[in-house]
């Protein structure tokens, strides 16, 4: 009698690859960079000084650290579309806040 090892019910899916994952990673890099700049400008507009921009930079650093703690990397290869959409909405809100402060 021979013992045959059990086969998995479903084959393992390969890691995310291709153009979709690359586009999401690129969009994340652009949105995090843009968001950092807008947050610095929000701080400058709110406090009317370079110290406000510095506080915006510190807040952006904590935000990027938080992003990394959630996803494991700052620019993960396997990123959900939901995360990119939330990051986009956050950038739009920061930009609207800046426009309300300036206008």
mmCIF file with all atom_site columns, C-alpha atoms in Angstrom, residues 27-89:
data_model
loop_
_atom_site.group_PDB
_atom_site.id
_atom_site.type_symbol
_atom_site.label_atom_id
_atom_site.label_alt_id
_atom_site.label_comp_id
_atom_site.label_asym_id
_atom_site.label_entity_id
_atom_site.label_seq_id
_atom_site.pdbx_PDB_ins_code
_atom_site.Cartn_x
_atom_site.Cartn_y
_atom_site.Cartn_z
_atom_site.occupancy
_atom_site.B_iso_or_equiv
_atom_site.pdbx_formal_charge
_atom_site.auth_seq_id
_atom_site.auth_comp_id
_atom_site.auth_asym_id
_atom_site.auth_atom_id
_atom_site.pdbx_PDB_model_num
ATOM 1  C CA . UNK A 1 27 ? -0.281  56.048 -8.286 1.00 0.00 ? 27 UNK A CA 1
ATOM 2  C CA . UNK A 1 28 ? 0.528   55.435 -4.619 1.00 0.00 ? 28 UNK A CA 1
ATOM 3  C CA . UNK A 1 29 ? 3.958   57.036 -5.020 1.00 0.00 ? 29 UNK A CA 1
ATOM 4  C CA . UNK A 1 30 ? 2.464   60.065 -6.770 1.00 0.00 ? 30 UNK A CA 1
ATOM 5  C CA . UNK A 1 31 ? -0.388  60.459 -4.271 1.00 0.00 ? 31 UNK A CA 1
ATOM 6  C CA . UNK A 1 32 ? 1.835   60.121 -1.192 1.00 0.00 ? 32 UNK A CA 1
ATOM 7  C CA . UNK A 1 33 ? 4.290   62.683 -2.585 1.00 0.00 ? 33 UNK A CA 1
ATOM 8  C CA . UNK A 1 34 ? 1.538   65.075 -3.635 1.00 0.00 ? 34 UNK A CA 1
ATOM 9  C CA . UNK A 1 35 ? -0.243  64.654 -0.296 1.00 0.00 ? 35 UNK A CA 1
ATOM 10 C CA . UNK A 1 36 ? 2.946   65.477 1.602  1.00 0.00 ? 36 UNK A CA 1
ATOM 11 C CA . UNK A 1 37 ? 3.366   68.697 -0.368 1.00 0.00 ? 37 UNK A CA 1
ATOM 12 C CA . UNK A 1 38 ? -0.259  69.719 0.077  1.00 0.00 ? 38 UNK A CA 1
ATOM 13 C CA . UNK A 1 39 ? -0.097  68.976 3.794  1.00 0.00 ? 39 UNK A CA 1
ATOM 14 C CA . UNK A 1 40 ? 2.968   71.218 4.075  1.00 0.00 ? 40 UNK A CA 1
ATOM 15 C CA . UNK A 1 41 ? 1.138   73.986 2.199  1.00 0.00 ? 41 UNK A CA 1
ATOM 16 C CA . UNK A 1 42 ? -1.890  73.523 4.479  1.00 0.00 ? 42 UNK A CA 1
ATOM 17 C CA . UNK A 1 43 ? 0.346   73.997 7.508  1.00 0.00 ? 43 UNK A CA 1
ATOM 18 C CA . UNK A 1 44 ? 1.954   77.082 5.949  1.00 0.00 ? 44 UNK A CA 1
ATOM 19 C CA . UNK A 1 45 ? -1.450  78.599 5.130  1.00 0.00 ? 45 UNK A CA 1
ATOM 20 C CA . UNK A 1 46 ? -2.861  77.792 8.563  1.00 0.00 ? 46 UNK A CA 1
ATOM 21 C CA . UNK A 1 47 ? 0.014   79.227 10.628 1.00 0.00 ? 47 UNK A CA 1
ATOM 22 C CA . UNK A 1 48 ? 1.428   81.737 8.094  1.00 0.00 ? 48 UNK A CA 1
ATOM 23 C CA . UNK A 1 49 ? 4.971   80.578 8.764  1.00 0.00 ? 49 UNK A CA 1
ATOM 24 C CA . UNK A 1 50 ? 7.585   78.014 7.904  1.00 0.00 ? 50 UNK A CA 1
ATOM 25 C CA . UNK A 1 51 ? 6.848   76.321 11.218 1.00 0.00 ? 51 UNK A CA 1
ATOM 26 C CA . UNK A 1 52 ? 3.426   75.374 9.824  1.00 0.00 ? 52 UNK A CA 1
ATOM 27 C CA . UNK A 1 53 ? 5.095   73.761 6.827  1.00 0.00 ? 53 UNK A CA 1
ATOM 28 C CA . UNK A 1 54 ? 7.421   71.899 9.190  1.00 0.00 ? 54 UNK A CA 1
ATOM 29 C CA . UNK A 1 55 ? 4.424   70.630 11.185 1.00 0.00 ? 55 UNK A CA 1
ATOM 30 C CA . UNK A 1 56 ? 2.802   69.544 7.918  1.00 0.00 ? 56 UNK A CA 1
ATOM 31 C CA . UNK A 1 57 ? 5.963   67.620 7.021  1.00 0.00 ? 57 UNK A CA 1
ATOM 32 C CA . UNK A 1 58 ? 6.013   65.939 10.440 1.00 0.00 ? 58 UNK A CA 1
ATOM 33 C CA . UNK A 1 59 ? 2.335   64.975 10.073 1.00 0.00 ? 59 UNK A CA 1
ATOM 34 C CA . UNK A 1 60 ? 3.038   63.594 6.593  1.00 0.00 ? 60 UNK A CA 1
ATOM 35 C CA . UNK A 1 61 ? 5.914   61.535 8.016  1.00 0.00 ? 61 UNK A CA 1
ATOM 36 C CA . UNK A 1 62 ? 3.618   60.034 10.633 1.00 0.00 ? 62 UNK A CA 1
ATOM 37 C CA . UNK A 1 63 ? 1.013   59.389 7.932  1.00 0.00 ? 63 UNK A CA 1
ATOM 38 C CA . UNK A 1 64 ? 3.518   57.554 5.749  1.00 0.00 ? 64 UNK A CA 1
ATOM 39 C CA . UNK A 1 65 ? 4.699   55.544 8.789  1.00 0.00 ? 65 UNK A CA 1
ATOM 40 C CA . UNK A 1 66 ? 1.051   54.614 9.487  1.00 0.00 ? 66 UNK A CA 1
ATOM 41 C CA . UNK A 1 67 ? 0.552   53.668 5.813  1.00 0.00 ? 67 UNK A CA 1
ATOM 42 C CA . UNK A 1 68 ? 3.612   51.387 6.032  1.00 0.00 ? 68 UNK A CA 1
ATOM 43 C CA . UNK A 1 69 ? 2.356   49.758 9.238  1.00 0.00 ? 69 UNK A CA 1
ATOM 44 C CA . UNK A 1 70 ? -0.938  48.897 7.517  1.00 0.00 ? 70 UNK A CA 1
ATOM 45 C CA . UNK A 1 71 ? 0.480   47.616 4.209  1.00 0.00 ? 71 UNK A CA 1
ATOM 46 C CA . UNK A 1 72 ? 3.868   46.276 5.310  1.00 0.00 ? 72 UNK A CA 1
ATOM 47 C CA . UNK A 1 73 ? 5.748   48.504 2.847  1.00 0.00 ? 73 UNK A CA 1
ATOM 48 C CA . UNK A 1 74 ? 5.404   52.091 1.749  1.00 0.00 ? 74 UNK A CA 1
ATOM 49 C CA . UNK A 1 75 ? 4.934   50.958 -1.860 1.00 0.00 ? 75 UNK A CA 1
ATOM 50 C CA . UNK A 1 76 ? 3.599   47.407 -1.657 1.00 0.00 ? 76 UNK A CA 1
ATOM 51 C CA . UNK A 1 77 ? 3.280   45.287 -4.770 1.00 0.00 ? 77 UNK A CA 1
ATOM 52 C CA . UNK A 1 78 ? -0.064  43.830 -3.668 1.00 0.00 ? 78 UNK A CA 1
ATOM 53 C CA . UNK A 1 79 ? -2.152  46.931 -3.046 1.00 0.00 ? 79 UNK A CA 1
ATOM 54 C CA . UNK A 1 80 ? -5.928  47.005 -3.112 1.00 0.00 ? 80 UNK A CA 1
ATOM 55 C CA . UNK A 1 81 ? -7.794  49.460 -5.284 1.00 0.00 ? 81 UNK A CA 1
ATOM 56 C CA . UNK A 1 82 ? -9.703  50.558 -2.179 1.00 0.00 ? 82 UNK A CA 1
ATOM 57 C CA . UNK A 1 83 ? -6.470  51.841 -0.586 1.00 0.00 ? 83 UNK A CA 1
ATOM 58 C CA . UNK A 1 84 ? -5.599  53.880 -3.685 1.00 0.00 ? 84 UNK A CA 1
ATOM 59 C CA . UNK A 1 85 ? -9.114  55.355 -3.806 1.00 0.00 ? 85 UNK A CA 1
ATOM 60 C CA . UNK A 1 86 ? -8.994  56.297 -0.106 1.00 0.00 ? 86 UNK A CA 1
ATOM 61 C CA . UNK A 1 87 ? -5.602  57.947 -0.648 1.00 0.00 ? 87 UNK A CA 1
ATOM 62 C CA . UNK A 1 88 ? -7.036  59.873 -3.620 1.00 0.00 ? 88 UNK A CA 1
ATOM 63 C CA . UNK A 1 89 ? -10.019 61.075 -1.583 1.00 0.00 ? 89 UNK A CA 1
#
